[in-house]
Amino acid sequence: MKLAIGNDHAAVELKNTIMEYLKGKGIEVVNVGTDTSERFDYPIAGYRVAKLVAAGEVDGGVLICGTGVGISLAANKVKGIRACVCSDPYTAKLSKQHNNTNIIAFGARVIGDETAKMIVDEWINAKFEGGRHEQRVALITEIEQTQALASRGE
Ligand code: RB5
């Protein structure tokens, strides 16, 4: 498995912790930065990771900023991205099983190292369940592609 990871200046330490954790599990990690505490605007990291995921160059992405909100919002602007900000492992797991998320995000100012590790574990190990969830994810894609929901008369 190969994952991309990105963060802003608020999350360098947690990024390093999670990167080492993932590598320890034999996962290849592409680090798009930032690696310093100098101000680094989160949309840049969100965009870099999202592009790698959308292009299929990695199997998924991990994004971390202060809250996880801004960086996931930026990533979700790239077509094909389903990024979810999570503060708990249950949501992380369900976001893959039901929503087929391809990026997981969290906040370095919100959760601690151990919760972050549990979140990535649950997310990595979960599989998209398909079935009834398939058509719902397809509706999300329809909105993304057409800015409408014509298939539902919207
Ligand atoms: C940076 O101060 C902070 O705004 C950022 O890390 C993030 O929380 C934005 O959503």
mmCIF file of N, CA, C and O in Angstrom, residues 3-84:
data_model
loop_
_atom_site.group_PDB
_atom_site.id
_atom_site.type_symbol
_atom_site.label_atom_id
_atom_site.label_comp_id
_atom_site.label_asym_id
_atom_site.label_seq_id
_atom_site.Cartn_x
_atom_site.Cartn_y
_atom_site.Cartn_z
ATOM 1 N N LEU A 3 0.554 5.486 0.453
ATOM 2 C CA LEU A 3 -0.299 6.608 0.852
ATOM 3 C C LEU A 3 0.464 7.921 0.709
ATOM 4 O O LEU A 3 1.687 7.960 0.914
ATOM 5 N N ALA A 4 -0.257 8.991 0.392
ATOM 6 C CA ALA A 4 0.324 10.333 0.420
ATOM 7 C C ALA A 4 -0.078 10.989 1.734
ATOM 8 O O ALA A 4 -1.180 10.745 2.245
ATOM 9 N N ILE A 5 0.804 11.821 2.264
ATOM 10 C CA ILE A 5 0.489 12.515 3.508
ATOM 11 C C ILE A 5 0.884 13.987 3.364
ATOM 12 O O ILE A 5 1.900 14.308 2.747
ATOM 13 N N GLY A 6 0.036 14.870 3.896
ATOM 14 C CA GLY A 6 0.319 16.294 3.809
ATOM 15 C C GLY A 6 -0.253 17.022 5.011
ATOM 16 O O GLY A 6 -1.181 16.537 5.670
ATOM 17 N N ASN A 7 0.288 18.193 5.283
ATOM 18 C CA ASN A 7 -0.073 18.923 6.517
ATOM 19 C C ASN A 7 0.328 20.380 6.390
ATOM 20 O O ASN A 7 1.125 20.745 5.513
ATOM 21 N N ASP A 8 -0.201 21.192 7.288
ATOM 22 C CA ASP A 8 0.275 22.580 7.380
ATOM 23 C C ASP A 8 1.210 22.714 8.580
ATOM 24 O O ASP A 8 1.577 21.719 9.227
ATOM 25 N N HIS A 9 1.563 23.962 8.895
ATOM 26 C CA HIS A 9 2.538 24.215 9.965
ATOM 27 C C HIS A 9 2.039 23.789 11.345
ATOM 28 O O HIS A 9 2.837 23.570 12.247
ATOM 29 N N ALA A 10 0.715 23.662 11.501
ATOM 30 C CA ALA A 10 0.147 23.296 12.804
ATOM 31 C C ALA A 10 0.303 21.802 13.105
ATOM 32 O O ALA A 10 0.010 21.368 14.219
ATOM 33 N N ALA A 11 0.740 21.036 12.111
ATOM 34 C CA ALA A 11 0.643 19.575 12.243
ATOM 35 C C ALA A 11 1.921 18.831 11.868
ATOM 36 O O ALA A 11 1.871 17.640 11.572
ATOM 37 N N VAL A 12 3.050 19.501 11.928
ATOM 38 C CA VAL A 12 4.306 18.855 11.509
ATOM 39 C C VAL A 12 4.641 17.665 12.424
ATOM 40 O O VAL A 12 4.964 16.570 11.960
ATOM 41 N N GLU A 13 4.515 17.904 13.731
ATOM 42 C CA GLU A 13 4.862 16.835 14.679
ATOM 43 C C GLU A 13 3.980 15.614 14.523
ATOM 44 O O GLU A 13 4.460 14.481 14.467
ATOM 45 N N LEU A 14 2.664 15.845 14.450
ATOM 46 C CA LEU A 14 1.739 14.712 14.318
ATOM 47 C C LEU A 14 1.938 14.031 12.958
ATOM 48 O O LEU A 14 1.871 12.807 12.861
ATOM 49 N N LYS A 15 2.215 14.813 11.930
ATOM 50 C CA LYS A 15 2.492 14.205 10.613
ATOM 51 C C LYS A 15 3.676 13.252 10.716
ATOM 52 O O LYS A 15 3.628 12.121 10.240
ATOM 53 N N ASN A 16 4.761 13.706 11.381
ATOM 54 C CA ASN A 16 5.947 12.851 11.502
ATOM 55 C C ASN A 16 5.634 11.573 12.281
ATOM 56 O O ASN A 16 6.078 10.485 11.925
ATOM 57 N N THR A 17 4.853 11.725 13.352
ATOM 58 C CA THR A 17 4.471 10.556 14.151
ATOM 59 C C THR A 17 3.678 9.554 13.299
ATOM 60 O O THR A 17 3.955 8.348 13.306
ATOM 61 N N ILE A 18 2.712 10.060 12.554
ATOM 62 C CA ILE A 18 1.861 9.171 11.747
ATOM 63 C C ILE A 18 2.649 8.582 10.579
ATOM 64 O O ILE A 18 2.482 7.405 10.220
ATOM 65 N N MET A 19 3.533 9.368 10.009
ATOM 66 C CA MET A 19 4.344 8.871 8.896
ATOM 67 C C MET A 19 5.209 7.692 9.359
ATOM 68 O O MET A 19 5.264 6.654 8.706
ATOM 69 N N GLU A 20 5.847 7.839 10.504
ATOM 70 C CA GLU A 20 6.677 6.751 11.036
ATOM 71 C C GLU A 20 5.826 5.541 11.386
ATOM 72 O O GLU A 20 6.219 4.399 11.161
ATOM 73 N N TYR A 21 4.648 5.808 11.925
ATOM 74 C CA TYR A 21 3.722 4.723 12.286
ATOM 75 C C TYR A 21 3.338 3.927 11.040
ATOM 76 O O TYR A 21 3.343 2.693 11.050
ATOM 77 N N LEU A 22 3.017 4.628 9.977
ATOM 78 C CA LEU A 22 2.620 3.955 8.734
ATOM 79 C C LEU A 22 3.787 3.174 8.144
ATOM 80 O O LEU A 22 3.627 2.027 7.714
ATOM 81 N N LYS A 23 4.953 3.787 8.141
ATOM 82 C CA LYS A 23 6.137 3.100 7.598
ATOM 83 C C LYS A 23 6.431 1.832 8.386
ATOM 84 O O LYS A 23 6.813 0.811 7.826
ATOM 85 N N GLY A 24 6.216 1.902 9.695
ATOM 86 C CA GLY A 24 6.419 0.737 10.560
ATOM 87 C C GLY A 24 5.488 -0.413 10.223
ATOM 88 O O GLY A 24 5.739 -1.558 10.584
ATOM 89 N N LYS A 25 4.413 -0.103 9.526
ATOM 90 C CA LYS A 25 3.464 -1.138 9.100
ATOM 91 C C LYS A 25 3.765 -1.603 7.675
ATOM 92 O O LYS A 25 2.971 -2.317 7.072
ATOM 93 N N GLY A 26 4.871 -1.123 7.127
ATOM 94 C CA GLY A 26 5.257 -1.535 5.778
ATOM 95 C C GLY A 26 4.548 -0.746 4.686
ATOM 96 O O GLY A 26 4.565 -1.136 3.517
ATOM 97 N N ILE A 27 3.919 0.359 5.055
ATOM 98 C CA ILE A 27 3.214 1.187 4.075
ATOM 99 C C ILE A 27 4.187 2.221 3.510
ATOM 100 O O ILE A 27 4.917 2.871 4.262
ATOM 101 N N GLU A 28 4.180 2.354 2.187
ATOM 102 C CA GLU A 28 5.020 3.368 1.542
ATOM 103 C C GLU A 28 4.325 4.720 1.698
ATOM 104 O O GLU A 28 3.112 4.811 1.464
ATOM 105 N N VAL A 29 5.066 5.745 2.081
ATOM 106 C CA VAL A 29 4.453 7.048 2.324
ATOM 107 C C VAL A 29 5.131 8.125 1.472
ATOM 108 O O VAL A 29 6.349 8.261 1.484
ATOM 109 N N VAL A 30 4.293 8.868 0.742
ATOM 110 C CA VAL A 30 4.793 10.016 -0.029
ATOM 111 C C VAL A 30 4.452 11.267 0.771
ATOM 112 O O VAL A 30 3.279 11.597 0.957
ATOM 113 N N ASN A 31 5.463 11.951 1.240
ATOM 114 C CA ASN A 31 5.276 13.139 2.078
ATOM 115 C C ASN A 31 5.342 14.398 1.208
ATOM 116 O O ASN A 31 6.384 14.709 0.642
ATOM 117 N N VAL A 32 4.221 15.140 1.133
ATOM 118 C CA VAL A 32 4.206 16.346 0.297
ATOM 119 C C VAL A 32 4.459 17.609 1.127
ATOM 120 O O VAL A 32 4.403 18.721 0.612
ATOM 121 N N GLY A 33 4.746 17.455 2.422
ATOM 122 C CA GLY A 33 5.054 18.601 3.276
ATOM 123 C C GLY A 33 3.810 19.197 3.906
ATOM 124 O O GLY A 33 2.715 18.715 3.663
ATOM 125 N N THR A 34 4.072 20.156 4.718
ATOM 126 C CA THR A 34 5.315 20.856 5.001
ATOM 127 C C THR A 34 6.096 20.172 6.121
ATOM 128 O O THR A 34 5.510 19.408 6.897
ATOM 129 N N ASP A 35 7.375 20.491 6.200
ATOM 130 C CA ASP A 35 8.204 19.878 7.233
ATOM 131 C C ASP A 35 8.809 20.895 8.188
ATOM 132 O O ASP A 35 9.689 20.552 8.979
ATOM 133 N N THR A 36 8.342 22.125 8.089
ATOM 134 C CA THR A 36 8.853 23.151 9.009
ATOM 135 C C THR A 36 7.679 23.851 9.696
ATOM 136 O O THR A 36 6.533 23.723 9.271
ATOM 137 N N SER A 37 7.998 24.620 10.743
ATOM 138 C CA SER A 37 6.948 25.320 11.480
ATOM 139 C C SER A 37 6.624 26.681 10.858
ATOM 140 O O SER A 37 5.794 27.424 11.370
ATOM 141 N N GLU A 38 7.291 26.993 9.751
ATOM 142 C CA GLU A 38 6.978 28.239 9.036
ATOM 143 C C GLU A 38 5.578 28.161 8.454
ATOM 144 O O GLU A 38 5.181 27.086 7.975
ATOM 145 N N ARG A 39 4.868 29.274 8.437
ATOM 146 C CA ARG A 39 3.491 29.288 7.935
ATOM 147 C C ARG A 39 3.401 28.606 6.564
ATOM 148 O O ARG A 39 4.171 28.919 5.655
ATOM 149 N N PHE A 40 2.469 27.671 6.458
ATOM 150 C CA PHE A 40 2.270 26.945 5.200
ATOM 151 C C PHE A 40 0.764 26.776 5.019
ATOM 152 O O PHE A 40 0.116 26.093 5.807
ATOM 153 N N ASP A 41 0.220 27.425 4.024
ATOM 154 C CA ASP A 41 -1.235 27.445 3.864
ATOM 155 C C ASP A 41 -1.779 26.055 3.507
ATOM 156 O O ASP A 41 -1.365 25.449 2.500
ATOM 157 N N TYR A 42 -2.718 25.588 4.321
ATOM 158 C CA TYR A 42 -3.208 24.204 4.212
ATOM 159 C C TYR A 42 -3.787 23.816 2.843
ATOM 160 O O TYR A 42 -3.694 22.646 2.457
ATOM 161 N N PRO A 43 -4.364 24.763 2.068
ATOM 162 C CA PRO A 43 -4.885 24.303 0.768
ATOM 163 C C PRO A 43 -3.807 23.712 -0.146
ATOM 164 O O PRO A 43 -4.109 22.855 -0.989
ATOM 165 N N ILE A 44 -2.566 24.141 0.042
ATOM 166 C CA ILE A 44 -1.491 23.634 -0.819
ATOM 167 C C ILE A 44 -1.263 22.140 -0.554
ATOM 168 O O ILE A 44 -1.196 21.330 -1.480
ATOM 169 N N ALA A 45 -1.176 21.789 0.721
ATOM 170 C CA ALA A 45 -0.968 20.375 1.067
ATOM 171 C C ALA A 45 -2.197 19.552 0.681
ATOM 172 O O ALA A 45 -2.073 18.438 0.160
ATOM 173 N N GLY A 46 -3.381 20.117 0.905
ATOM 174 C CA GLY A 46 -4.613 19.403 0.538
ATOM 175 C C GLY A 46 -4.664 19.129 -0.952
ATOM 176 O O GLY A 46 -5.009 18.020 -1.382
ATOM 177 N N TYR A 47 -4.285 20.112 -1.726
ATOM 178 C CA TYR A 47 -4.288 19.976 -3.183
ATOM 179 C C TYR A 47 -3.256 18.941 -3.639
ATOM 180 O O TYR A 47 -3.548 18.091 -4.478
ATOM 181 N N ARG A 48 -2.060 19.011 -3.100
ATOM 182 C CA ARG A 48 -1.002 18.068 -3.519
ATOM 183 C C ARG A 48 -1.408 16.617 -3.272
ATOM 184 O O ARG A 48 -1.244 15.753 -4.131
ATOM 185 N N VAL A 49 -1.913 16.365 -2.082
ATOM 186 C CA VAL A 49 -2.318 14.985 -1.757
ATOM 187 C C VAL A 49 -3.505 14.571 -2.627
ATOM 188 O O VAL A 49 -3.543 13.467 -3.184
ATOM 189 N N ALA A 50 -4.471 15.478 -2.782
ATOM 190 C CA ALA A 50 -5.668 15.162 -3.578
ATOM 191 C C ALA A 50 -5.296 14.824 -5.019
ATOM 192 O O ALA A 50 -5.850 13.884 -5.606
ATOM 193 N N LYS A 51 -4.350 15.558 -5.599
ATOM 194 C CA LYS A 51 -3.949 15.287 -6.985
ATOM 195 C C LYS A 51 -3.322 13.903 -7.112
ATOM 196 O O LYS A 51 -3.585 13.184 -8.067
ATOM 197 N N LEU A 52 -2.500 13.534 -6.152
ATOM 198 C CA LEU A 52 -1.868 12.204 -6.196
ATOM 199 C C LEU A 52 -2.910 11.099 -6.083
ATOM 200 O O LEU A 52 -2.839 10.080 -6.775
ATOM 201 N N VAL A 53 -3.896 11.327 -5.210
ATOM 202 C CA VAL A 53 -4.953 10.319 -5.023
ATOM 203 C C VAL A 53 -5.819 10.242 -6.279
ATOM 204 O O VAL A 53 -6.089 9.150 -6.794
ATOM 205 N N ALA A 54 -6.246 11.399 -6.779
ATOM 206 C CA ALA A 54 -7.134 11.422 -7.945
ATOM 207 C C ALA A 54 -6.453 10.825 -9.176
ATOM 208 O O ALA A 54 -7.111 10.205 -10.018
ATOM 209 N N ALA A 55 -5.140 10.980 -9.276
ATOM 210 C CA ALA A 55 -4.396 10.450 -10.424
ATOM 211 C C ALA A 55 -4.101 8.960 -10.260
ATOM 212 O O ALA A 55 -3.541 8.330 -11.163
ATOM 213 N N GLY A 56 -4.429 8.396 -9.109
ATOM 214 C CA GLY A 56 -4.176 6.974 -8.868
ATOM 215 C C GLY A 56 -2.711 6.670 -8.597
ATOM 216 O O GLY A 56 -2.283 5.523 -8.673
ATOM 217 N N GLU A 57 -1.942 7.697 -8.278
ATOM 218 C CA GLU A 57 -0.519 7.476 -8.005
ATOM 219 C C GLU A 57 -0.286 6.905 -6.611
ATOM 220 O O GLU A 57 0.792 6.394 -6.316
ATOM 221 N N VAL A 58 -1.279 7.038 -5.753
ATOM 222 C CA VAL A 58 -1.225 6.448 -4.409
ATOM 223 C C VAL A 58 -2.601 5.813 -4.133
ATOM 224 O O VAL A 58 -3.574 6.089 -4.833
ATOM 225 N N ASP A 59 -2.641 4.976 -3.107
ATOM 226 C CA ASP A 59 -3.894 4.276 -2.793
ATOM 227 C C ASP A 59 -4.825 5.101 -1.921
ATOM 228 O O ASP A 59 -5.984 4.730 -1.728
ATOM 229 N N GLY A 60 -4.319 6.187 -1.346
ATOM 230 C CA GLY A 60 -5.147 7.026 -0.490
ATOM 231 C C GLY A 60 -4.303 8.125 0.114
ATOM 232 O O GLY A 60 -3.091 8.196 -0.128
ATOM 233 N N GLY A 61 -4.951 8.978 0.895
ATOM 234 C CA GLY A 61 -4.219 10.106 1.467
ATOM 235 C C GLY A 61 -4.583 10.371 2.910
ATOM 236 O O GLY A 61 -5.693 10.060 3.364
ATOM 237 N N VAL A 62 -3.627 10.961 3.617
ATOM 238 C CA VAL A 62 -3.828 11.395 5.007
ATOM 239 C C VAL A 62 -3.493 12.888 5.059
ATOM 240 O O VAL A 62 -2.434 13.300 4.593
ATOM 241 N N LEU A 63 -4.416 13.682 5.599
ATOM 242 C CA LEU A 63 -4.214 15.130 5.675
ATOM 243 C C LEU A 63 -4.395 15.608 7.112
ATOM 244 O O LEU A 63 -5.351 15.205 7.783
ATOM 245 N N ILE A 64 -3.513 16.476 7.552
ATOM 246 C CA ILE A 64 -3.579 16.971 8.932
ATOM 247 C C ILE A 64 -3.315 18.476 8.944
ATOM 248 O O ILE A 64 -2.300 18.939 8.404
ATOM 249 N N CYS A 65 -4.231 19.222 9.539
ATOM 250 C CA CYS A 65 -3.956 20.635 9.831
ATOM 251 C C CYS A 65 -4.362 20.868 11.282
ATOM 252 O O CYS A 65 -4.394 19.911 12.067
ATOM 253 N N GLY A 66 -4.674 22.095 11.665
ATOM 254 C CA GLY A 66 -5.032 22.335 13.060
ATOM 255 C C GLY A 66 -6.287 21.584 13.460
ATOM 256 O O GLY A 66 -6.333 20.903 14.485
ATOM 257 N N THR A 67 -7.314 21.709 12.634
ATOM 258 C CA THR A 67 -8.584 21.030 12.900
ATOM 259 C C THR A 67 -8.881 19.889 11.929
ATOM 260 O O THR A 67 -9.782 19.084 12.186
ATOM 261 N N GLY A 68 -8.194 19.874 10.806
ATOM 262 C CA GLY A 68 -8.505 18.914 9.740
ATOM 263 C C GLY A 68 -9.570 19.439 8.789
ATOM 264 O O GLY A 68 -9.826 18.843 7.745
ATOM 265 N N VAL A 69 -10.172 20.566 9.143
ATOM 266 C CA VAL A 69 -11.296 21.076 8.341
ATOM 267 C C VAL A 69 -10.818 21.722 7.043
ATOM 268 O O VAL A 69 -11.196 21.305 5.949
ATOM 269 N N GLY A 70 -9.959 22.728 7.169
ATOM 270 C CA GLY A 70 -9.542 23.467 5.976
ATOM 271 C C GLY A 70 -8.875 22.577 4.946
ATOM 272 O O GLY A 70 -9.158 22.657 3.739
ATOM 273 N N ILE A 71 -8.022 21.692 5.409
ATOM 274 C CA ILE A 71 -7.240 20.854 4.502
ATOM 275 C C ILE A 71 -8.141 19.836 3.788
ATOM 276 O O ILE A 71 -7.932 19.519 2.615
ATOM 277 N N SER A 72 -9.190 19.365 4.478
ATOM 278 C CA SER A 72 -10.115 18.425 3.820
ATOM 279 C C SER A 72 -11.037 19.160 2.853
ATOM 280 O O SER A 72 -11.373 18.642 1.787
ATOM 281 N N LEU A 73 -11.425 20.388 3.214
ATOM 282 C CA LEU A 73 -12.247 21.179 2.291
ATOM 283 C C LEU A 73 -11.496 21.408 0.983
ATOM 284 O O LEU A 73 -12.065 21.261 -0.115
ATOM 285 N N ALA A 74 -10.224 21.749 1.092
ATOM 286 C CA ALA A 74 -9.416 21.988 -0.113
ATOM 287 C C ALA A 74 -9.330 20.718 -0.949
ATOM 288 O O ALA A 74 -9.520 20.751 -2.172
ATOM 289 N N ALA A 75 -9.038 19.598 -0.303
ATOM 290 C CA ALA A 75 -8.899 18.325 -1.033
ATOM 291 C C ALA A 75 -10.190 17.962 -1.750
ATOM 292 O O ALA A 75 -10.177 17.462 -2.887
ATOM 293 N N ASN A 76 -11.329 18.239 -1.106
ATOM 294 C CA ASN A 76 -12.621 17.865 -1.696
ATOM 295 C C ASN A 76 -12.971 18.673 -2.941
ATOM 296 O O ASN A 76 -13.930 18.332 -3.634
ATOM 297 N N LYS A 77 -12.213 19.718 -3.226
ATOM 298 C CA LYS A 77 -12.454 20.502 -4.445
ATOM 299 C C LYS A 77 -11.854 19.837 -5.684
ATOM 300 O O LYS A 77 -12.137 20.234 -6.806
ATOM 301 N N VAL A 78 -11.019 18.827 -5.472
ATOM 302 C CA VAL A 78 -10.425 18.103 -6.599
ATOM 303 C C VAL A 78 -11.373 16.968 -6.992
ATOM 304 O O VAL A 78 -11.826 16.207 -6.134
ATOM 305 N N LYS A 79 -11.674 16.876 -8.283
ATOM 306 C CA LYS A 79 -12.634 15.862 -8.750
ATOM 307 C C LYS A 79 -12.176 14.458 -8.378
ATOM 308 O O LYS A 79 -11.007 14.111 -8.558
ATOM 309 N N GLY A 80 -13.107 13.687 -7.883
ATOM 310 C CA GLY A 80 -12.806 12.298 -7.544
ATOM 311 C C GLY A 80 -12.411 12.103 -6.090
ATOM 312 O O GLY A 80 -12.251 10.975 -5.638
ATOM 313 N N ILE A 81 -12.279 13.215 -5.366
ATOM 314 C CA ILE A 81 -11.847 13.100 -3.969
ATOM 315 C C ILE A 81 -13.048 13.055 -3.026
ATOM 316 O O ILE A 81 -13.990 13.829 -3.145
ATOM 317 N N ARG A 82 -12.969 12.107 -2.104
ATOM 318 C CA ARG A 82 -13.928 12.037 -0.995
ATOM 319 C C ARG A 82 -13.082 12.040 0.278
ATOM 320 O O ARG A 82 -12.570 11.001 0.700
ATOM 321 N N ALA A 83 -12.903 13.242 0.819
ATOM 322 C CA ALA A 83 -12.092 13.411 2.031
ATOM 323 C C ALA A 83 -13.010 13.668 3.212
ATOM 324 O O ALA A 83 -13.997 14.390 3.099
ATOM 325 N N CYS A 84 -12.654 13.073 4.342
ATOM 326 C CA CYS A 84 -13.508 13.181 5.528
ATOM 327 C C CYS A 84 -12.649 13.561 6.723
ATOM 328 O O CYS A 84 -11.612 12.940 6.964
#
